[in-house]
Amino acid sequence: MDTTTNNGRFNRPKAFKILFAILIGIFLLGLLYWLIFSRNSESTDDAYVSGSQIQVVSQIEGAIATVNVSETQSVEEGQTLFRIDPTEVMIASEKADIDLRNAEADYQKRKALQGDASVSKEELEHSQLALLKAMANARQAYINLLRVDVQSPAKATIAKRYAQVGQRVAPGTQLAMMVAGDQIWVDANFKEDQLKNIRIGQSVKLESDIYGGKMEFHGKVVGFAPGTGSTLALLPPQNATGNWVKVVQRLPVRIALDSNELSKYPLNIGLSMNVKVDTSDRDGSSLQAMDKGPISDTTIYQKQFDKAERHIQSLLTNSKKP
């Protein structure tokens, strides 16, 4: 009996030593893991896919005659989405063309008689101004005629379609909302104590639940929001109260994605993402410089103007402007 007790007391310090050694080993392994993997990275799962949302609106008044698209459909730049009944704008364009021909004939007649006393310099100038005004009216009327075909300003996917056949629309009426397929990014909300080592240009690895772990997206940090979500709200919070409690804030960090990966594995707006930023390279800035050139553009409006200009020149007897 005494021997068992003595043996138990003898082994107890040894057991404590083993337990202490195990705890030290776990601590050292955790420290080693942090030094290798976690010290130079920041992670968050509070991140969501965002994108450029394009509103398609009517630029003329009329009734919707044709609907060519539906929701979830992909469209190309310049593709006709809707067609507005052209009757009203066609009549207005024809009237403007007639006024232009009359104004040009009057101007050419007065110009031919410029040397005679019957036509003064003031009358010639007035007829010239009338011709220029008629040209502007005819150009605008023809552009309105071209705008009966509501075209897509960019390559995108139809997210919402509001217009229906027979609906009467006015300039500015929203017909659809699209998401540009080549303008997708991720807004990752990092805690304020995670931002000290994050810089613009750092590489990022991302995962989405929609693809599971089989697809790892790659991107880079391109900018920081100028404020937290609460301070940019319509009614920002007021903390000048006696019962104030500090709450750790989160700042949105914008991450650009690889376009080649997006073309193969598209992401939808609103999807959640797991984000891990490699902070080992800290030479970058925390402020984003303005990009050179336009961020996005479209050619459909310039093409309409060019067509209208060719139409005007075809109406004039003298192809040169007065």
PDB file of C-alpha atoms in Angstrom:
ATOM      1  CA  MET A   1       0.000   0.000   0.000  1.00  0.00           C
ATOM      2  CA  ASP A   2       2.764   2.384   0.949  1.00  0.00           C
ATOM      3  CA  THR A   3       4.803   1.379  -2.112  1.00  0.00           C
ATOM      4  CA  THR A   4       1.938   2.237  -4.511  1.00  0.00           C
ATOM      5  CA  THR A   5       1.485   5.610  -2.903  1.00  0.00           C
ATOM      6  CA  ASN A   6       5.164   6.340  -3.058  1.00  0.00           C
ATOM      7  CA  ASN A   7       5.302   5.301  -6.717  1.00  0.00           C
ATOM      8  CA  GLY A   8       2.347   7.577  -7.512  1.00  0.00           C
ATOM      9  CA  ARG A   9       4.010  10.523  -5.839  1.00  0.00           C
ATOM     10  CA  PHE A  10       7.250   9.731  -7.613  1.00  0.00           C
ATOM     11  CA  ASN A  11       5.635   9.724 -11.106  1.00  0.00           C
ATOM     12  CA  ARG A  12       3.575  12.915 -10.690  1.00  0.00           C
ATOM     13  CA  PRO A  13       6.423  15.382 -11.373  1.00  0.00           C
ATOM     14  CA  LYS A  14       7.392  13.371 -14.412  1.00  0.00           C
ATOM     15  CA  ALA A  15       3.838  13.634 -15.756  1.00  0.00           C
ATOM     16  CA  PHE A  16       3.889  17.402 -15.233  1.00  0.00           C
ATOM     17  CA  LYS A  17       7.164  17.637 -17.119  1.00  0.00           C
ATOM     18  CA  ILE A  18       5.739  15.683 -20.043  1.00  0.00           C
ATOM     19  CA  LEU A  19       2.619  17.866 -20.114  1.00  0.00           C
ATOM     20  CA  PHE A  20       4.733  21.018 -19.914  1.00  0.00           C
ATOM     21  CA  ALA A  21       6.937  19.797 -22.750  1.00  0.00           C
ATOM     22  CA  ILE A  22       3.862  19.103 -24.891  1.00  0.00           C
ATOM     23  CA  LEU A  23       2.504  22.595 -24.238  1.00  0.00           C
ATOM     24  CA  ILE A  24       5.868  24.149 -25.081  1.00  0.00           C
ATOM     25  CA  GLY A  25       5.971  22.119 -28.292  1.00  0.00           C
ATOM     26  CA  ILE A  26       2.482  23.250 -29.287  1.00  0.00           C
ATOM     27  CA  PHE A  27       3.418  26.863 -28.581  1.00  0.00           C
ATOM     28  CA  LEU A  28       6.601  26.598 -30.628  1.00  0.00           C
ATOM     29  CA  LEU A  29       4.753  24.982 -33.524  1.00  0.00           C
ATOM     30  CA  GLY A  30       2.136  27.740 -33.428  1.00  0.00           C
ATOM     31  CA  LEU A  31       4.842  30.402 -33.324  1.00  0.00           C
ATOM     32  CA  LEU A  32       6.645  28.767 -36.230  1.00  0.00           C
ATOM     33  CA  TYR A  33       3.403  28.629 -38.235  1.00  0.00           C
ATOM     34  CA  TRP A  34       2.753  32.302 -37.538  1.00  0.00           C
ATOM     35  CA  LEU A  35       6.284  33.291 -38.527  1.00  0.00           C
ATOM     36  CA  ILE A  36       6.119  31.352 -41.796  1.00  0.00           C
ATOM     37  CA  PHE A  37       2.506  31.710 -42.927  1.00  0.00           C
ATOM     38  CA  SER A  38       0.557  34.323 -40.964  1.00  0.00           C
ATOM     39  CA  ARG A  39       2.969  37.139 -40.172  1.00  0.00           C
ATOM     40  CA  ASN A  40       3.114  38.273 -43.806  1.00  0.00           C
ATOM     41  CA  SER A  41      -0.561  37.907 -44.657  1.00  0.00           C
ATOM     42  CA  GLU A  42      -3.978  39.255 -43.728  1.00  0.00           C
ATOM     43  CA  SER A  43      -7.189  37.312 -44.288  1.00  0.00           C
ATOM     44  CA  THR A  44     -10.915  37.960 -44.148  1.00  0.00           C
ATOM     45  CA  ASP A  45     -14.114  36.243 -45.188  1.00  0.00           C
ATOM     46  CA  ASP A  46     -16.045  39.530 -45.069  1.00  0.00           C
ATOM     47  CA  ALA A  47     -15.583  40.138 -48.788  1.00  0.00           C
ATOM     48  CA  TYR A  48     -18.052  40.348 -51.661  1.00  0.00           C
ATOM     49  CA  VAL A  49     -18.001  40.536 -55.447  1.00  0.00           C
ATOM     50  CA  SER A  50     -18.937  43.919 -56.911  1.00  0.00           C
ATOM     51  CA  GLY A  51     -19.167  45.204 -60.454  1.00  0.00           C
ATOM     52  CA  SER A  52     -20.067  48.054 -62.758  1.00  0.00           C
ATOM     53  CA  GLN A  53     -23.853  48.338 -63.076  1.00  0.00           C
ATOM     54  CA  ILE A  54     -24.995  50.023 -66.280  1.00  0.00           C
ATOM     55  CA  GLN A  55     -28.429  51.604 -66.559  1.00  0.00           C
ATOM     56  CA  VAL A  56     -29.995  51.469 -70.009  1.00  0.00           C
ATOM     57  CA  VAL A  57     -32.364  54.405 -70.494  1.00  0.00           C
ATOM     58  CA  SER A  58     -34.490  55.747 -73.301  1.00  0.00           C
ATOM     59  CA  GLN A  59     -33.188  58.885 -74.996  1.00  0.00           C
ATOM     60  CA  ILE A  60     -36.390  59.666 -76.899  1.00  0.00           C
ATOM     61  CA  GLU A  61     -40.121  59.560 -76.262  1.00  0.00           C
ATOM     62  CA  GLY A  62     -42.278  56.818 -77.710  1.00  0.00           C
ATOM     63  CA  ALA A  63     -43.809  53.385 -77.234  1.00  0.00           C
ATOM     64  CA  ILE A  64     -41.736  50.209 -76.941  1.00  0.00           C
ATOM     65  CA  ALA A  65     -42.314  48.263 -80.164  1.00  0.00           C
ATOM     66  CA  THR A  66     -39.819  45.410 -79.766  1.00  0.00           C
ATOM     67  CA  VAL A  67     -38.040  43.735 -76.852  1.00  0.00           C
ATOM     68  CA  ASN A  68     -35.017  41.688 -77.914  1.00  0.00           C
ATOM     69  CA  VAL A  69     -33.495  40.614 -74.596  1.00  0.00           C
ATOM     70  CA  SER A  70     -34.412  38.931 -71.343  1.00  0.00           C
ATOM     71  CA  GLU A  71     -32.786  38.714 -67.923  1.00  0.00           C
ATOM     72  CA  THR A  72     -29.549  36.689 -67.568  1.00  0.00           C
ATOM     73  CA  GLN A  73     -28.835  37.111 -71.305  1.00  0.00           C
ATOM     74  CA  SER A  74     -25.357  38.207 -72.405  1.00  0.00           C
ATOM     75  CA  VAL A  75     -25.148  41.023 -74.959  1.00  0.00           C
ATOM     76  CA  GLU A  76     -22.390  42.662 -76.994  1.00  0.00           C
ATOM     77  CA  GLU A  77     -21.608  46.359 -77.381  1.00  0.00           C
ATOM     78  CA  GLY A  78     -23.864  47.898 -80.028  1.00  0.00           C
ATOM     79  CA  GLN A  79     -26.432  45.092 -79.901  1.00  0.00           C
ATOM     80  CA  THR A  80     -30.034  46.326 -80.164  1.00  0.00           C
ATOM     81  CA  LEU A  81     -31.863  45.662 -76.900  1.00  0.00           C
ATOM     82  CA  PHE A  82     -35.166  47.462 -77.545  1.00  0.00           C
ATOM     83  CA  ARG A  83     -36.827  49.248 -80.437  1.00  0.00           C
ATOM     84  CA  ILE A  84     -39.070  52.250 -79.922  1.00  0.00           C
ATOM     85  CA  ASP A  85     -41.859  52.985 -82.398  1.00  0.00           C
ATOM     86  CA  PRO A  86     -40.186  55.309 -84.954  1.00  0.00           C
ATOM     87  CA  THR A  87     -43.337  57.003 -86.307  1.00  0.00           C
ATOM     88  CA  GLU A  88     -43.083  60.264 -84.375  1.00  0.00           C
ATOM     89  CA  VAL A  89     -39.328  60.796 -84.731  1.00  0.00           C
ATOM     90  CA  MET A  90     -39.431  59.776 -88.404  1.00  0.00           C
ATOM     91  CA  ILE A  91     -41.976  62.497 -89.163  1.00  0.00           C
ATOM     92  CA  ALA A  92     -39.914  65.031 -87.201  1.00  0.00           C
ATOM     93  CA  SER A  93     -36.758  64.023 -89.096  1.00  0.00           C
ATOM     94  CA  GLU A  94     -38.449  64.357 -92.486  1.00  0.00           C
ATOM     95  CA  LYS A  95     -39.761  67.808 -91.555  1.00  0.00           C
ATOM     96  CA  ALA A  96     -36.297  68.891 -90.419  1.00  0.00           C
ATOM     97  CA  ASP A  97     -34.799  67.644 -93.704  1.00  0.00           C
ATOM     98  CA  ILE A  98     -37.295  69.719 -95.701  1.00  0.00           C
ATOM     99  CA  ASP A  99     -36.513  72.797 -93.608  1.00  0.00           C
ATOM    100  CA  LEU A 100     -32.811  72.228 -94.234  1.00  0.00           C
ATOM    101  CA  ARG A 101     -33.255  72.015 -98.000  1.00  0.00           C
ATOM    102  CA  ASN A 102     -35.335  75.209 -97.998  1.00  0.00           C
ATOM    103  CA  ALA A 103     -32.790  77.023 -95.832  1.00  0.00           C
ATOM    104  CA  GLU A 104     -29.946  75.968 -98.105  1.00  0.00           C
ATOM    105  CA  ALA A 105     -31.843  77.040-101.243  1.00  0.00           C
ATOM    106  CA  ASP A 106     -32.561  80.438 -99.696  1.00  0.00           C
ATOM    107  CA  TYR A 107     -28.935  80.866 -98.663  1.00  0.00           C
ATOM    108  CA  GLN A 108     -27.555  79.866-102.076  1.00  0.00           C
ATOM    109  CA  LYS A 109     -30.011  82.240-103.786  1.00  0.00           C
ATOM    110  CA  ARG A 110     -28.996  85.198-101.631  1.00  0.00           C
ATOM    111  CA  LYS A 111     -25.324  84.312-101.946  1.00  0.00           C
ATOM    112  CA  ALA A 112     -25.587  84.397-105.765  1.00  0.00           C
ATOM    113  CA  LEU A 113     -27.142  87.879-105.545  1.00  0.00           C
ATOM    114  CA  GLN A 114     -24.647  89.124-102.985  1.00  0.00           C
ATOM    115  CA  GLY A 115     -23.133  91.689-105.348  1.00  0.00           C
ATOM    116  CA  ASP A 116     -26.516  93.206-106.208  1.00  0.00           C
ATOM    117  CA  ALA A 117     -28.019  96.014-104.216  1.00  0.00           C
ATOM    118  CA  SER A 118     -31.158  93.929-103.652  1.00  0.00           C
ATOM    119  CA  VAL A 119     -29.358  91.663-101.118  1.00  0.00           C
ATOM    120  CA  SER A 120     -27.604  93.302 -98.220  1.00  0.00           C
ATOM    121  CA  LYS A 121     -24.781  91.794 -96.211  1.00  0.00           C
ATOM    122  CA  GLU A 122     -27.067  91.595 -93.188  1.00  0.00           C
ATOM    123  CA  GLU A 123     -29.684  89.568 -95.099  1.00  0.00           C
ATOM    124  CA  LEU A 124     -26.986  87.148 -96.271  1.00  0.00           C
ATOM    125  CA  GLU A 125     -25.737  86.687 -92.713  1.00  0.00           C
ATOM    126  CA  HIS A 126     -29.276  86.023 -91.493  1.00  0.00           C
ATOM    127  CA  SER A 127     -29.832  83.400 -94.181  1.00  0.00           C
ATOM    128  CA  GLN A 128     -26.502  81.800 -93.275  1.00  0.00           C
ATOM    129  CA  LEU A 129     -27.499  81.612 -89.618  1.00  0.00           C
ATOM    130  CA  ALA A 130     -30.866  80.149 -90.621  1.00  0.00           C
ATOM    131  CA  LEU A 131     -29.049  77.458 -92.618  1.00  0.00           C
ATOM    132  CA  LEU A 132     -26.788  76.586 -89.689  1.00  0.00           C
ATOM    133  CA  LYS A 133     -29.815  76.367 -87.403  1.00  0.00           C
ATOM    134  CA  ALA A 134     -31.615  74.126 -89.896  1.00  0.00           C
ATOM    135  CA  MET A 135     -28.531  71.895 -90.077  1.00  0.00           C
ATOM    136  CA  ALA A 136     -28.456  71.547 -86.285  1.00  0.00           C
ATOM    137  CA  ASN A 137     -32.179  70.753 -86.139  1.00  0.00           C
ATOM    138  CA  ALA A 138     -31.884  68.172 -88.919  1.00  0.00           C
ATOM    139  CA  ARG A 139     -28.860  66.592 -87.253  1.00  0.00           C
ATOM    140  CA  GLN A 140     -30.654  66.298 -83.914  1.00  0.00           C
ATOM    141  CA  ALA A 141     -33.801  64.929 -85.563  1.00  0.00           C
ATOM    142  CA  TYR A 142     -31.802  62.267 -87.405  1.00  0.00           C
ATOM    143  CA  ILE A 143     -29.934  61.282 -84.230  1.00  0.00           C
ATOM    144  CA  ASN A 144     -33.318  60.863 -82.520  1.00  0.00           C
ATOM    145  CA  LEU A 145     -34.359  58.634 -85.404  1.00  0.00           C
ATOM    146  CA  LEU A 146     -31.275  56.473 -84.876  1.00  0.00           C
ATOM    147  CA  ARG A 147     -32.058  56.259 -81.169  1.00  0.00           C
ATOM    148  CA  VAL A 148     -35.235  54.269 -81.776  1.00  0.00           C
ATOM    149  CA  ASP A 149     -32.851  51.304 -81.605  1.00  0.00           C
ATOM    150  CA  VAL A 150     -31.716  51.222 -77.981  1.00  0.00           C
ATOM    151  CA  GLN A 151     -28.239  49.700 -78.112  1.00  0.00           C
ATOM    152  CA  SER A 152     -26.069  48.149 -75.435  1.00  0.00           C
ATOM    153  CA  PRO A 153     -23.217  50.518 -74.515  1.00  0.00           C
ATOM    154  CA  ALA A 154     -20.925  47.650 -73.474  1.00  0.00           C
ATOM    155  CA  LYS A 155     -20.476  43.910 -73.351  1.00  0.00           C
ATOM    156  CA  ALA A 156     -22.570  42.883 -70.366  1.00  0.00           C
ATOM    157  CA  THR A 157     -25.232  40.627 -68.878  1.00  0.00           C
ATOM    158  CA  ILE A 158     -28.847  41.722 -68.437  1.00  0.00           C
ATOM    159  CA  ALA A 159     -29.546  41.767 -64.693  1.00  0.00           C
ATOM    160  CA  LYS A 160     -33.000  43.398 -64.743  1.00  0.00           C
ATOM    161  CA  ARG A 161     -35.342  44.231 -67.595  1.00  0.00           C
ATOM    162  CA  TYR A 162     -38.039  46.781 -66.876  1.00  0.00           C
ATOM    163  CA  ALA A 163     -39.412  47.678 -70.328  1.00  0.00           C
ATOM    164  CA  GLN A 164     -42.379  45.845 -71.839  1.00  0.00           C
ATOM    165  CA  VAL A 165     -43.909  45.968 -75.304  1.00  0.00           C
ATOM    166  CA  GLY A 166     -46.397  48.824 -75.596  1.00  0.00           C
ATOM    167  CA  GLN A 167     -44.994  50.733 -72.645  1.00  0.00           C
ATOM    168  CA  ARG A 168     -44.804  54.484 -73.185  1.00  0.00           C
ATOM    169  CA  VAL A 169     -41.370  55.821 -72.287  1.00  0.00           C
ATOM    170  CA  ALA A 170     -39.857  59.285 -72.020  1.00  0.00           C
ATOM    171  CA  PRO A 171     -36.223  60.415 -72.151  1.00  0.00           C
ATOM    172  CA  GLY A 172     -34.512  59.073 -69.037  1.00  0.00           C
ATOM    173  CA  THR A 173     -36.906  56.158 -68.468  1.00  0.00           C
ATOM    174  CA  GLN A 174     -34.906  53.152 -67.242  1.00  0.00           C
ATOM    175  CA  LEU A 175     -35.377  50.185 -69.559  1.00  0.00           C
ATOM    176  CA  ALA A 176     -32.877  47.695 -68.140  1.00  0.00           C
ATOM    177  CA  MET A 177     -29.928  47.296 -65.818  1.00  0.00           C
ATOM    178  CA  MET A 178     -26.807  45.437 -66.926  1.00  0.00           C
ATOM    179  CA  VAL A 179     -23.598  44.241 -65.299  1.00  0.00           C
ATOM    180  CA  ALA A 180     -20.422  44.713 -67.331  1.00  0.00           C
ATOM    181  CA  GLY A 181     -18.615  41.392 -67.558  1.00  0.00           C
ATOM    182  CA  ASP A 182     -15.130  42.909 -67.770  1.00  0.00           C
ATOM    183  CA  GLN A 183     -15.573  45.248 -64.787  1.00  0.00           C
ATOM    184  CA  ILE A 184     -15.779  42.880 -61.818  1.00  0.00           C
ATOM    185  CA  TRP A 185     -13.851  43.360 -58.578  1.00  0.00           C
ATOM    186  CA  VAL A 186     -13.949  42.342 -54.907  1.00  0.00           C
ATOM    187  CA  ASP A 187     -14.505  44.648 -51.939  1.00  0.00           C
ATOM    188  CA  ALA A 188     -12.847  43.060 -48.895  1.00  0.00           C
ATOM    189  CA  ASN A 189     -13.757  44.565 -45.517  1.00  0.00           C
ATOM    190  CA  PHE A 190     -10.679  44.401 -43.282  1.00  0.00           C
ATOM    191  CA  LYS A 191     -10.588  45.387 -39.628  1.00  0.00           C
ATOM    192  CA  GLU A 192      -8.733  48.608 -38.955  1.00  0.00           C
ATOM    193  CA  ASP A 193      -5.951  46.795 -37.082  1.00  0.00           C
ATOM    194  CA  GLN A 194      -5.331  44.635 -40.181  1.00  0.00           C
ATOM    195  CA  LEU A 195      -4.646  47.573 -42.504  1.00  0.00           C
ATOM    196  CA  LYS A 196      -1.227  48.689 -41.277  1.00  0.00           C
ATOM    197  CA  ASN A 197       0.658  46.304 -43.582  1.00  0.00           C
ATOM    198  CA  ILE A 198      -1.702  46.280 -46.590  1.00  0.00           C
ATOM    199  CA  ARG A 199      -0.434  48.267 -49.580  1.00  0.00           C
ATOM    200  CA  ILE A 200      -1.574  48.892 -53.140  1.00  0.00           C
ATOM    201  CA  GLY A 201      -0.094  46.370 -55.554  1.00  0.00           C
ATOM    202  CA  GLN A 202       0.124  43.466 -53.109  1.00  0.00           C
ATOM    203  CA  SER A 203      -0.924  40.083 -54.489  1.00  0.00           C
ATOM    204  CA  VAL A 204      -4.127  38.457 -53.290  1.00  0.00           C
ATOM    205  CA  LYS A 205      -5.495  34.921 -53.338  1.00  0.00           C
ATOM    206  CA  LEU A 206      -9.261  34.453 -53.290  1.00  0.00           C
ATOM    207  CA  GLU A 207     -11.718  31.580 -53.105  1.00  0.00           C
ATOM    208  CA  SER A 208     -15.457  31.495 -53.701  1.00  0.00           C
ATOM    209  CA  ASP A 209     -17.937  28.992 -52.326  1.00  0.00           C
ATOM    210  CA  ILE A 210     -19.569  28.756 -55.741  1.00  0.00           C
ATOM    211  CA  TYR A 211     -16.496  26.882 -57.028  1.00  0.00           C
ATOM    212  CA  GLY A 212     -15.406  25.379 -53.723  1.00  0.00           C
ATOM    213  CA  GLY A 213     -11.700  24.828 -53.272  1.00  0.00           C
ATOM    214  CA  LYS A 214     -11.035  23.741 -56.843  1.00  0.00           C
ATOM    215  CA  MET A 215     -10.563  27.303 -58.118  1.00  0.00           C
ATOM    216  CA  GLU A 216      -8.220  29.851 -56.587  1.00  0.00           C
ATOM    217  CA  PHE A 217      -8.535  33.354 -58.006  1.00  0.00           C
ATOM    218  CA  HIS A 218      -5.625  35.762 -58.114  1.00  0.00           C
ATOM    219  CA  GLY A 219      -5.734  39.523 -57.881  1.00  0.00           C
ATOM    220  CA  LYS A 220      -4.057  42.579 -56.459  1.00  0.00           C
ATOM    221  CA  VAL A 221      -4.919  45.419 -54.116  1.00  0.00           C
ATOM    222  CA  VAL A 222      -5.840  48.527 -56.123  1.00  0.00           C
ATOM    223  CA  GLY A 223      -7.321  50.919 -53.580  1.00  0.00           C
ATOM    224  CA  PHE A 224      -8.867  51.753 -50.224  1.00  0.00           C
ATOM    225  CA  ALA A 225     -12.280  53.256 -49.578  1.00  0.00           C
ATOM    226  CA  PRO A 226     -12.135  56.860 -48.285  1.00  0.00           C
ATOM    227  CA  GLY A 227     -14.243  55.900 -45.274  1.00  0.00           C
ATOM    228  CA  THR A 228     -16.043  53.095 -43.506  1.00  0.00           C
ATOM    229  CA  GLY A 229     -19.537  52.159 -44.574  1.00  0.00           C
ATOM    230  CA  SER A 230     -21.213  53.799 -41.586  1.00  0.00           C
ATOM    231  CA  THR A 231     -19.538  57.186 -42.055  1.00  0.00           C
ATOM    232  CA  LEU A 232     -20.492  57.318 -45.738  1.00  0.00           C
ATOM    233  CA  ALA A 233     -24.143  56.565 -44.993  1.00  0.00           C
ATOM    234  CA  LEU A 234     -26.882  59.151 -45.485  1.00  0.00           C
ATOM    235  CA  LEU A 235     -27.145  59.559 -41.702  1.00  0.00           C
ATOM    236  CA  PRO A 236     -23.665  58.936 -40.240  1.00  0.00           C
ATOM    237  CA  PRO A 237     -23.473  57.840 -36.591  1.00  0.00           C
ATOM    238  CA  GLN A 238     -22.960  60.426 -33.846  1.00  0.00           C
ATOM    239  CA  ASN A 239     -20.616  59.203 -31.099  1.00  0.00           C
ATOM    240  CA  ALA A 240     -20.780  62.308 -28.890  1.00  0.00           C
ATOM    241  CA  THR A 241     -22.748  60.490 -26.192  1.00  0.00           C
ATOM    242  CA  GLY A 242     -21.938  59.464 -22.641  1.00  0.00           C
ATOM    243  CA  ASN A 243     -22.469  55.736 -23.209  1.00  0.00           C
ATOM    244  CA  TRP A 244     -20.066  55.410 -26.148  1.00  0.00           C
ATOM    245  CA  VAL A 245     -18.543  51.970 -26.694  1.00  0.00           C
ATOM    246  CA  LYS A 246     -15.664  51.473 -29.110  1.00  0.00           C
ATOM    247  CA  VAL A 247     -16.460  49.149 -32.001  1.00  0.00           C
ATOM    248  CA  VAL A 248     -13.721  47.919 -34.312  1.00  0.00           C
ATOM    249  CA  GLN A 249     -14.453  49.359 -37.749  1.00  0.00           C
ATOM    250  CA  ARG A 250     -13.931  47.723 -41.132  1.00  0.00           C
ATOM    251  CA  LEU A 251     -12.615  49.528 -44.201  1.00  0.00           C
ATOM    252  CA  PRO A 252     -13.383  48.261 -47.727  1.00  0.00           C
ATOM    253  CA  VAL A 253     -10.265  47.359 -49.720  1.00  0.00           C
ATOM    254  CA  ARG A 254     -10.750  47.019 -53.476  1.00  0.00           C
ATOM    255  CA  ILE A 255      -9.144  44.031 -55.185  1.00  0.00           C
ATOM    256  CA  ALA A 256      -8.825  43.699 -58.955  1.00  0.00           C
ATOM    257  CA  LEU A 257      -9.208  40.193 -60.381  1.00  0.00           C
ATOM    258  CA  ASP A 258      -7.413  38.415 -63.206  1.00  0.00           C
ATOM    259  CA  SER A 259      -9.497  38.895 -66.376  1.00  0.00           C
ATOM    260  CA  ASN A 260      -8.412  35.551 -67.854  1.00  0.00           C
ATOM    261  CA  GLU A 261      -9.593  33.692 -64.764  1.00  0.00           C
ATOM    262  CA  LEU A 262     -12.884  35.596 -64.793  1.00  0.00           C
ATOM    263  CA  SER A 263     -13.540  34.625 -68.412  1.00  0.00           C
ATOM    264  CA  LYS A 264     -13.218  30.941 -67.488  1.00  0.00           C
ATOM    265  CA  TYR A 265     -14.817  31.136 -64.042  1.00  0.00           C
ATOM    266  CA  PRO A 266     -17.258  34.074 -63.988  1.00  0.00           C
ATOM    267  CA  LEU A 267     -18.345  35.565 -60.684  1.00  0.00           C
ATOM    268  CA  ASN A 268     -21.737  37.097 -59.957  1.00  0.00           C
ATOM    269  CA  ILE A 269     -22.213  40.318 -58.041  1.00  0.00           C
ATOM    270  CA  GLY A 270     -22.911  39.737 -54.359  1.00  0.00           C
ATOM    271  CA  LEU A 271     -21.078  36.424 -53.976  1.00  0.00           C
ATOM    272  CA  SER A 272     -18.975  36.100 -50.828  1.00  0.00           C
ATOM    273  CA  MET A 273     -15.231  35.501 -51.080  1.00  0.00           C
ATOM    274  CA  ASN A 274     -12.424  34.331 -48.837  1.00  0.00           C
ATOM    275  CA  VAL A 275      -9.509  36.725 -49.234  1.00  0.00           C
ATOM    276  CA  LYS A 276      -5.854  36.401 -48.255  1.00  0.00           C
ATOM    277  CA  VAL A 277      -3.462  39.295 -48.936  1.00  0.00           C
ATOM    278  CA  ASP A 278       0.285  38.694 -49.123  1.00  0.00           C
ATOM    279  CA  THR A 279       1.724  41.622 -47.137  1.00  0.00           C
ATOM    280  CA  SER A 280       5.406  40.679 -47.460  1.00  0.00           C
ATOM    281  CA  ASP A 281       6.014  43.446 -50.023  1.00  0.00           C
ATOM    282  CA  ARG A 282       5.252  46.720 -48.254  1.00  0.00           C
ATOM    283  CA  ASP A 283       6.840  49.162 -50.699  1.00  0.00           C
ATOM    284  CA  GLY A 284       3.511  50.160 -52.245  1.00  0.00           C
ATOM    285  CA  SER A 285       1.394  53.178 -51.358  1.00  0.00           C
ATOM    286  CA  SER A 286      -1.782  53.283 -49.330  1.00  0.00           C
ATOM    287  CA  LEU A 287      -3.200  55.898 -51.727  1.00  0.00           C
ATOM    288  CA  GLN A 288      -4.267  55.091 -55.273  1.00  0.00           C
ATOM    289  CA  ALA A 289      -3.052  57.272 -58.137  1.00  0.00           C
ATOM    290  CA  MET A 290      -5.541  58.213 -60.842  1.00  0.00           C
ATOM    291  CA  ASP A 291      -5.499  55.867 -63.823  1.00  0.00           C
ATOM    292  CA  LYS A 292      -4.479  57.325 -67.168  1.00  0.00           C
ATOM    293  CA  GLY A 293      -7.206  57.457 -69.769  1.00  0.00           C
ATOM    294  CA  PRO A 294     -10.864  56.502 -69.369  1.00  0.00           C
ATOM    295  CA  ILE A 295     -11.792  53.619 -67.096  1.00  0.00           C
ATOM    296  CA  SER A 296     -14.545  52.617 -69.495  1.00  0.00           C
ATOM    297  CA  ASP A 297     -16.017  54.023 -72.697  1.00  0.00           C
ATOM    298  CA  THR A 298     -18.389  53.253 -75.548  1.00  0.00           C
ATOM    299  CA  THR A 299     -18.464  54.090 -79.249  1.00  0.00           C
ATOM    300  CA  ILE A 300     -22.199  53.822 -79.979  1.00  0.00           C
ATOM    301  CA  TYR A 301     -22.943  57.533 -79.490  1.00  0.00           C
ATOM    302  CA  GLN A 302     -20.067  58.717 -81.654  1.00  0.00           C
ATOM    303  CA  LYS A 303     -21.229  56.356 -84.396  1.00  0.00           C
ATOM    304  CA  GLN A 304     -24.715  57.895 -84.225  1.00  0.00           C
ATOM    305  CA  PHE A 305     -23.273  61.381 -84.567  1.00  0.00           C
ATOM    306  CA  ASP A 306     -21.116  60.347 -87.532  1.00  0.00           C
ATOM    307  CA  LYS A 307     -24.135  58.832 -89.305  1.00  0.00           C
ATOM    308  CA  ALA A 308     -26.115  62.011 -88.710  1.00  0.00           C
ATOM    309  CA  GLU A 309     -23.280  64.132 -90.094  1.00  0.00           C
ATOM    310  CA  ARG A 310     -23.134  62.042 -93.269  1.00  0.00           C
ATOM    311  CA  HIS A 311     -26.897  62.367 -93.593  1.00  0.00           C
ATOM    312  CA  ILE A 312     -26.692  66.163 -93.342  1.00  0.00           C
ATOM    313  CA  GLN A 313     -23.970  66.381 -95.972  1.00  0.00           C
ATOM    314  CA  SER A 314     -26.013  64.198 -98.323  1.00  0.00           C
ATOM    315  CA  LEU A 315     -28.897  66.689 -98.109  1.00  0.00           C
ATOM    316  CA  LEU A 316     -26.825  69.729 -98.973  1.00  0.00           C
ATOM    317  CA  THR A 317     -26.283  70.645-102.611  1.00  0.00           C
ATOM    318  CA  ASN A 318     -22.912  72.054-101.663  1.00  0.00           C
ATOM    319  CA  SER A 319     -21.278  69.425 -99.459  1.00  0.00           C
ATOM    320  CA  LYS A 320     -19.254  72.057 -97.637  1.00  0.00           C
ATOM    321  CA  LYS A 321     -20.634  73.860 -94.622  1.00  0.00           C
ATOM    322  CA  PRO A 322     -21.666  77.479 -95.221  1.00  0.00           C
TER     323      PRO A 322
END
